[in-house]
Amino acid sequence: MTEYPRNDLSWELEDALEDRSEALLAETGLRYSSHLADAPGIKLGGYPGWRQEPCWPDCETCGGRMEHLLTVTEGEFNNESWRTWLPEEDRATGETETRWLWESEAFNPTLLDTCGTNVYVFECRTCPHRPIGHWSDR
């Protein structure tokens, strides 16, 4: 799976993608930020799903930007992102009486109580001892 930045696109790139994002929304009902950028939920690797401004830590040893290793969040998806990020095998049958579960914030099979905080763990892959850094946001 390939993930793309959501909250740390340059203004120039955001402007360049605006027409394509609006066309996608009109044609499919999918939003770049909710359905196509970074995958939500608890994950190893990939791209951090920042809630606030991105904050990439620098390695204290070499000064380089650390790489995302792990994200821990309260839930795996929300009432929008489930449409593209919830695995097919975990979905309801598509019947209207069961589909409401996936569209509801109330149903999230892996819900953790993190007090609304996302935790991100980073590592420096350049340094031999692979130092670790972290960040959290609400």
PDB file of C-alpha atoms in Angstrom:
ATOM      1  CA  MET A   1       0.000   0.000   0.000  1.00  0.00           C
ATOM      2  CA  THR A   2       1.251   3.478  -0.805  1.00  0.00           C
ATOM      3  CA  GLU A   3       0.399   6.427   1.413  1.00  0.00           C
ATOM      4  CA  TYR A   4       0.660  10.109   0.606  1.00  0.00           C
ATOM      5  CA  PRO A   5       1.080  13.214   2.768  1.00  0.00           C
ATOM      6  CA  ARG A   6      -2.074  14.911   3.994  1.00  0.00           C
ATOM      7  CA  ASN A   7      -1.080  17.690   6.381  1.00  0.00           C
ATOM      8  CA  ASP A   8       2.353  18.601   5.110  1.00  0.00           C
ATOM      9  CA  LEU A   9       1.814  19.274   1.434  1.00  0.00           C
ATOM     10  CA  SER A  10       3.348  22.511   0.214  1.00  0.00           C
ATOM     11  CA  TRP A  11       0.906  25.322  -0.616  1.00  0.00           C
ATOM     12  CA  GLU A  12       1.970  25.076  -4.239  1.00  0.00           C
ATOM     13  CA  LEU A  13       1.176  21.357  -4.411  1.00  0.00           C
ATOM     14  CA  GLU A  14      -2.137  21.836  -2.584  1.00  0.00           C
ATOM     15  CA  ASP A  15      -3.124  24.505  -5.110  1.00  0.00           C
ATOM     16  CA  ALA A  16      -2.043  22.293  -8.020  1.00  0.00           C
ATOM     17  CA  LEU A  17      -4.132  19.369  -6.727  1.00  0.00           C
ATOM     18  CA  GLU A  18      -7.239  21.394  -5.811  1.00  0.00           C
ATOM     19  CA  ASP A  19      -9.080  20.927  -9.141  1.00  0.00           C
ATOM     20  CA  ARG A  20      -8.292  17.206  -9.230  1.00  0.00           C
ATOM     21  CA  SER A  21      -9.454  16.781  -5.631  1.00  0.00           C
ATOM     22  CA  GLU A  22     -12.728  18.588  -6.336  1.00  0.00           C
ATOM     23  CA  ALA A  23     -13.326  16.472  -9.471  1.00  0.00           C
ATOM     24  CA  LEU A  24     -12.637  13.278  -7.517  1.00  0.00           C
ATOM     25  CA  LEU A  25     -15.100  14.324  -4.816  1.00  0.00           C
ATOM     26  CA  ALA A  26     -17.781  15.161  -7.391  1.00  0.00           C
ATOM     27  CA  GLU A  27     -17.307  11.890  -9.307  1.00  0.00           C
ATOM     28  CA  THR A  28     -16.805   9.400  -6.472  1.00  0.00           C
ATOM     29  CA  GLY A  29     -17.652  11.080  -3.170  1.00  0.00           C
ATOM     30  CA  LEU A  30     -14.081  10.422  -1.990  1.00  0.00           C
ATOM     31  CA  ARG A  31     -11.947  13.088  -0.331  1.00  0.00           C
ATOM     32  CA  TYR A  32      -8.176  13.069  -0.737  1.00  0.00           C
ATOM     33  CA  SER A  33      -7.627  13.771   2.978  1.00  0.00           C
ATOM     34  CA  SER A  34     -10.007  11.091   4.295  1.00  0.00           C
ATOM     35  CA  HIS A  35      -9.843   8.384   1.654  1.00  0.00           C
ATOM     36  CA  LEU A  36      -6.605   8.554  -0.332  1.00  0.00           C
ATOM     37  CA  ALA A  37      -3.784  10.119   1.686  1.00  0.00           C
ATOM     38  CA  ASP A  38      -2.329   8.436   4.776  1.00  0.00           C
ATOM     39  CA  ALA A  39      -4.064   5.377   6.227  1.00  0.00           C
ATOM     40  CA  PRO A  40      -5.643   6.005   9.618  1.00  0.00           C
ATOM     41  CA  GLY A  41      -5.247   3.809  12.670  1.00  0.00           C
ATOM     42  CA  ILE A  42      -2.540   1.866  14.433  1.00  0.00           C
ATOM     43  CA  LYS A  43       0.241   1.050  11.993  1.00  0.00           C
ATOM     44  CA  LEU A  44       3.854   0.131  11.600  1.00  0.00           C
ATOM     45  CA  GLY A  45       5.592   2.256   9.008  1.00  0.00           C
ATOM     46  CA  GLY A  46       3.798   4.242   6.389  1.00  0.00           C
ATOM     47  CA  TYR A  47       3.058   7.921   6.671  1.00  0.00           C
ATOM     48  CA  PRO A  48       2.038   9.567   9.979  1.00  0.00           C
ATOM     49  CA  GLY A  49      -1.596  10.685  10.054  1.00  0.00           C
ATOM     50  CA  TRP A  50      -0.893  14.000  11.749  1.00  0.00           C
ATOM     51  CA  ARG A  51      -3.882  15.686  13.388  1.00  0.00           C
ATOM     52  CA  GLN A  52      -1.964  18.900  13.962  1.00  0.00           C
ATOM     53  CA  GLU A  53       0.925  20.463  12.095  1.00  0.00           C
ATOM     54  CA  PRO A  54       3.523  17.830  11.199  1.00  0.00           C
ATOM     55  CA  CYS A  55       6.448  17.611  13.593  1.00  0.00           C
ATOM     56  CA  TRP A  56       9.212  15.368  12.268  1.00  0.00           C
ATOM     57  CA  PRO A  57      11.830  14.912  15.006  1.00  0.00           C
ATOM     58  CA  ASP A  58      15.514  15.242  14.205  1.00  0.00           C
ATOM     59  CA  CYS A  59      17.994  12.630  15.377  1.00  0.00           C
ATOM     60  CA  GLU A  60      19.979  13.842  18.383  1.00  0.00           C
ATOM     61  CA  THR A  61      23.045  11.962  17.103  1.00  0.00           C
ATOM     62  CA  CYS A  62      23.321  12.941  13.431  1.00  0.00           C
ATOM     63  CA  GLY A  63      20.770  15.779  13.143  1.00  0.00           C
ATOM     64  CA  GLY A  64      18.901  14.144  10.228  1.00  0.00           C
ATOM     65  CA  ARG A  65      15.125  13.852  10.041  1.00  0.00           C
ATOM     66  CA  MET A  66      13.898  10.644  11.656  1.00  0.00           C
ATOM     67  CA  GLU A  67      11.600   8.221   9.810  1.00  0.00           C
ATOM     68  CA  HIS A  68       8.134   7.154  10.945  1.00  0.00           C
ATOM     69  CA  LEU A  69       8.155   3.768  12.664  1.00  0.00           C
ATOM     70  CA  LEU A  70       4.826   3.400  14.513  1.00  0.00           C
ATOM     71  CA  THR A  71       1.521   5.210  15.058  1.00  0.00           C
ATOM     72  CA  VAL A  72      -0.870   4.416  17.914  1.00  0.00           C
ATOM     73  CA  THR A  73      -4.356   5.950  17.718  1.00  0.00           C
ATOM     74  CA  GLU A  74      -7.716   5.374  19.379  1.00  0.00           C
ATOM     75  CA  GLY A  75      -9.396   3.810  16.372  1.00  0.00           C
ATOM     76  CA  GLU A  76      -8.666   2.270  13.011  1.00  0.00           C
ATOM     77  CA  PHE A  77     -11.020   4.453  10.986  1.00  0.00           C
ATOM     78  CA  ASN A  78     -13.710   7.095  11.282  1.00  0.00           C
ATOM     79  CA  ASN A  79     -17.106   7.666   9.707  1.00  0.00           C
ATOM     80  CA  GLU A  80     -15.417   8.812   6.470  1.00  0.00           C
ATOM     81  CA  SER A  81     -12.176   6.852   6.142  1.00  0.00           C
ATOM     82  CA  TRP A  82     -13.733   3.385   6.558  1.00  0.00           C
ATOM     83  CA  ARG A  83     -14.880   3.550   2.930  1.00  0.00           C
ATOM     84  CA  THR A  84     -11.341   3.071   1.632  1.00  0.00           C
ATOM     85  CA  TRP A  85      -9.225   1.940   4.591  1.00  0.00           C
ATOM     86  CA  LEU A  86     -11.365  -0.713   6.306  1.00  0.00           C
ATOM     87  CA  PRO A  87     -10.278  -4.132   4.946  1.00  0.00           C
ATOM     88  CA  GLU A  88     -12.879  -5.802   2.734  1.00  0.00           C
ATOM     89  CA  GLU A  89     -12.952  -8.907   4.933  1.00  0.00           C
ATOM     90  CA  ASP A  90     -13.899  -6.773   7.967  1.00  0.00           C
ATOM     91  CA  ARG A  91     -16.792  -4.973   6.301  1.00  0.00           C
ATOM     92  CA  ALA A  92     -20.456  -5.573   6.840  1.00  0.00           C
ATOM     93  CA  THR A  93     -22.343  -7.309   4.060  1.00  0.00           C
ATOM     94  CA  GLY A  94     -23.494  -4.045   2.477  1.00  0.00           C
ATOM     95  CA  GLU A  95     -27.034  -4.491   3.691  1.00  0.00           C
ATOM     96  CA  THR A  96     -28.433  -1.194   4.847  1.00  0.00           C
ATOM     97  CA  GLU A  97     -29.245  -2.523   8.329  1.00  0.00           C
ATOM     98  CA  THR A  98     -25.594  -3.460   9.005  1.00  0.00           C
ATOM     99  CA  ARG A  99     -23.807  -0.767   7.007  1.00  0.00           C
ATOM    100  CA  TRP A 100     -24.710   1.918   9.538  1.00  0.00           C
ATOM    101  CA  LEU A 101     -22.182   0.335  11.911  1.00  0.00           C
ATOM    102  CA  TRP A 102     -19.240   1.322   9.708  1.00  0.00           C
ATOM    103  CA  GLU A 103     -20.593   4.811   9.149  1.00  0.00           C
ATOM    104  CA  SER A 104     -20.888   5.345  12.889  1.00  0.00           C
ATOM    105  CA  GLU A 105     -18.128   6.644  15.142  1.00  0.00           C
ATOM    106  CA  ALA A 106     -19.588   4.389  17.828  1.00  0.00           C
ATOM    107  CA  PHE A 107     -18.405   1.161  16.192  1.00  0.00           C
ATOM    108  CA  ASN A 108     -14.670   0.675  15.975  1.00  0.00           C
ATOM    109  CA  PRO A 109     -13.485  -2.847  16.767  1.00  0.00           C
ATOM    110  CA  THR A 110      -9.999  -1.845  17.901  1.00  0.00           C
ATOM    111  CA  LEU A 111     -10.893   1.226  19.928  1.00  0.00           C
ATOM    112  CA  LEU A 112      -8.189   2.090  22.476  1.00  0.00           C
ATOM    113  CA  ASP A 113      -8.534   4.728  25.152  1.00  0.00           C
ATOM    114  CA  THR A 114      -5.649   7.073  24.374  1.00  0.00           C
ATOM    115  CA  CYS A 115      -7.524  10.120  25.725  1.00  0.00           C
ATOM    116  CA  GLY A 116      -7.775  11.458  22.193  1.00  0.00           C
ATOM    117  CA  THR A 117      -4.013  11.513  21.676  1.00  0.00           C
ATOM    118  CA  ASN A 118      -2.149  10.042  18.715  1.00  0.00           C
ATOM    119  CA  VAL A 119       1.358   8.798  19.504  1.00  0.00           C
ATOM    120  CA  TYR A 120       4.039   8.586  16.816  1.00  0.00           C
ATOM    121  CA  VAL A 121       7.364   6.788  17.196  1.00  0.00           C
ATOM    122  CA  PHE A 122      10.294   7.557  14.883  1.00  0.00           C
ATOM    123  CA  GLU A 123      13.719   6.055  14.327  1.00  0.00           C
ATOM    124  CA  CYS A 124      16.924   7.162  12.686  1.00  0.00           C
ATOM    125  CA  ARG A 125      17.910   4.548  10.133  1.00  0.00           C
ATOM    126  CA  THR A 126      21.182   6.315   9.380  1.00  0.00           C
ATOM    127  CA  CYS A 127      22.779   5.892  12.812  1.00  0.00           C
ATOM    128  CA  PRO A 128      24.049   2.384  13.625  1.00  0.00           C
ATOM    129  CA  HIS A 129      22.312   2.236  17.028  1.00  0.00           C
ATOM    130  CA  ARG A 130      18.996   3.456  15.454  1.00  0.00           C
ATOM    131  CA  PRO A 131      17.931   6.098  17.999  1.00  0.00           C
ATOM    132  CA  ILE A 132      14.211   6.498  18.671  1.00  0.00           C
ATOM    133  CA  GLY A 133      12.156   9.692  18.996  1.00  0.00           C
ATOM    134  CA  HIS A 134       8.457  10.345  19.570  1.00  0.00           C
ATOM    135  CA  TRP A 135       5.705  12.922  19.196  1.00  0.00           C
ATOM    136  CA  SER A 136       2.047  13.104  20.170  1.00  0.00           C
ATOM    137  CA  ASP A 137      -0.877  15.281  19.139  1.00  0.00           C
ATOM    138  CA  ARG A 138      -4.606  15.669  19.804  1.00  0.00           C
TER     139      ARG A 138
END
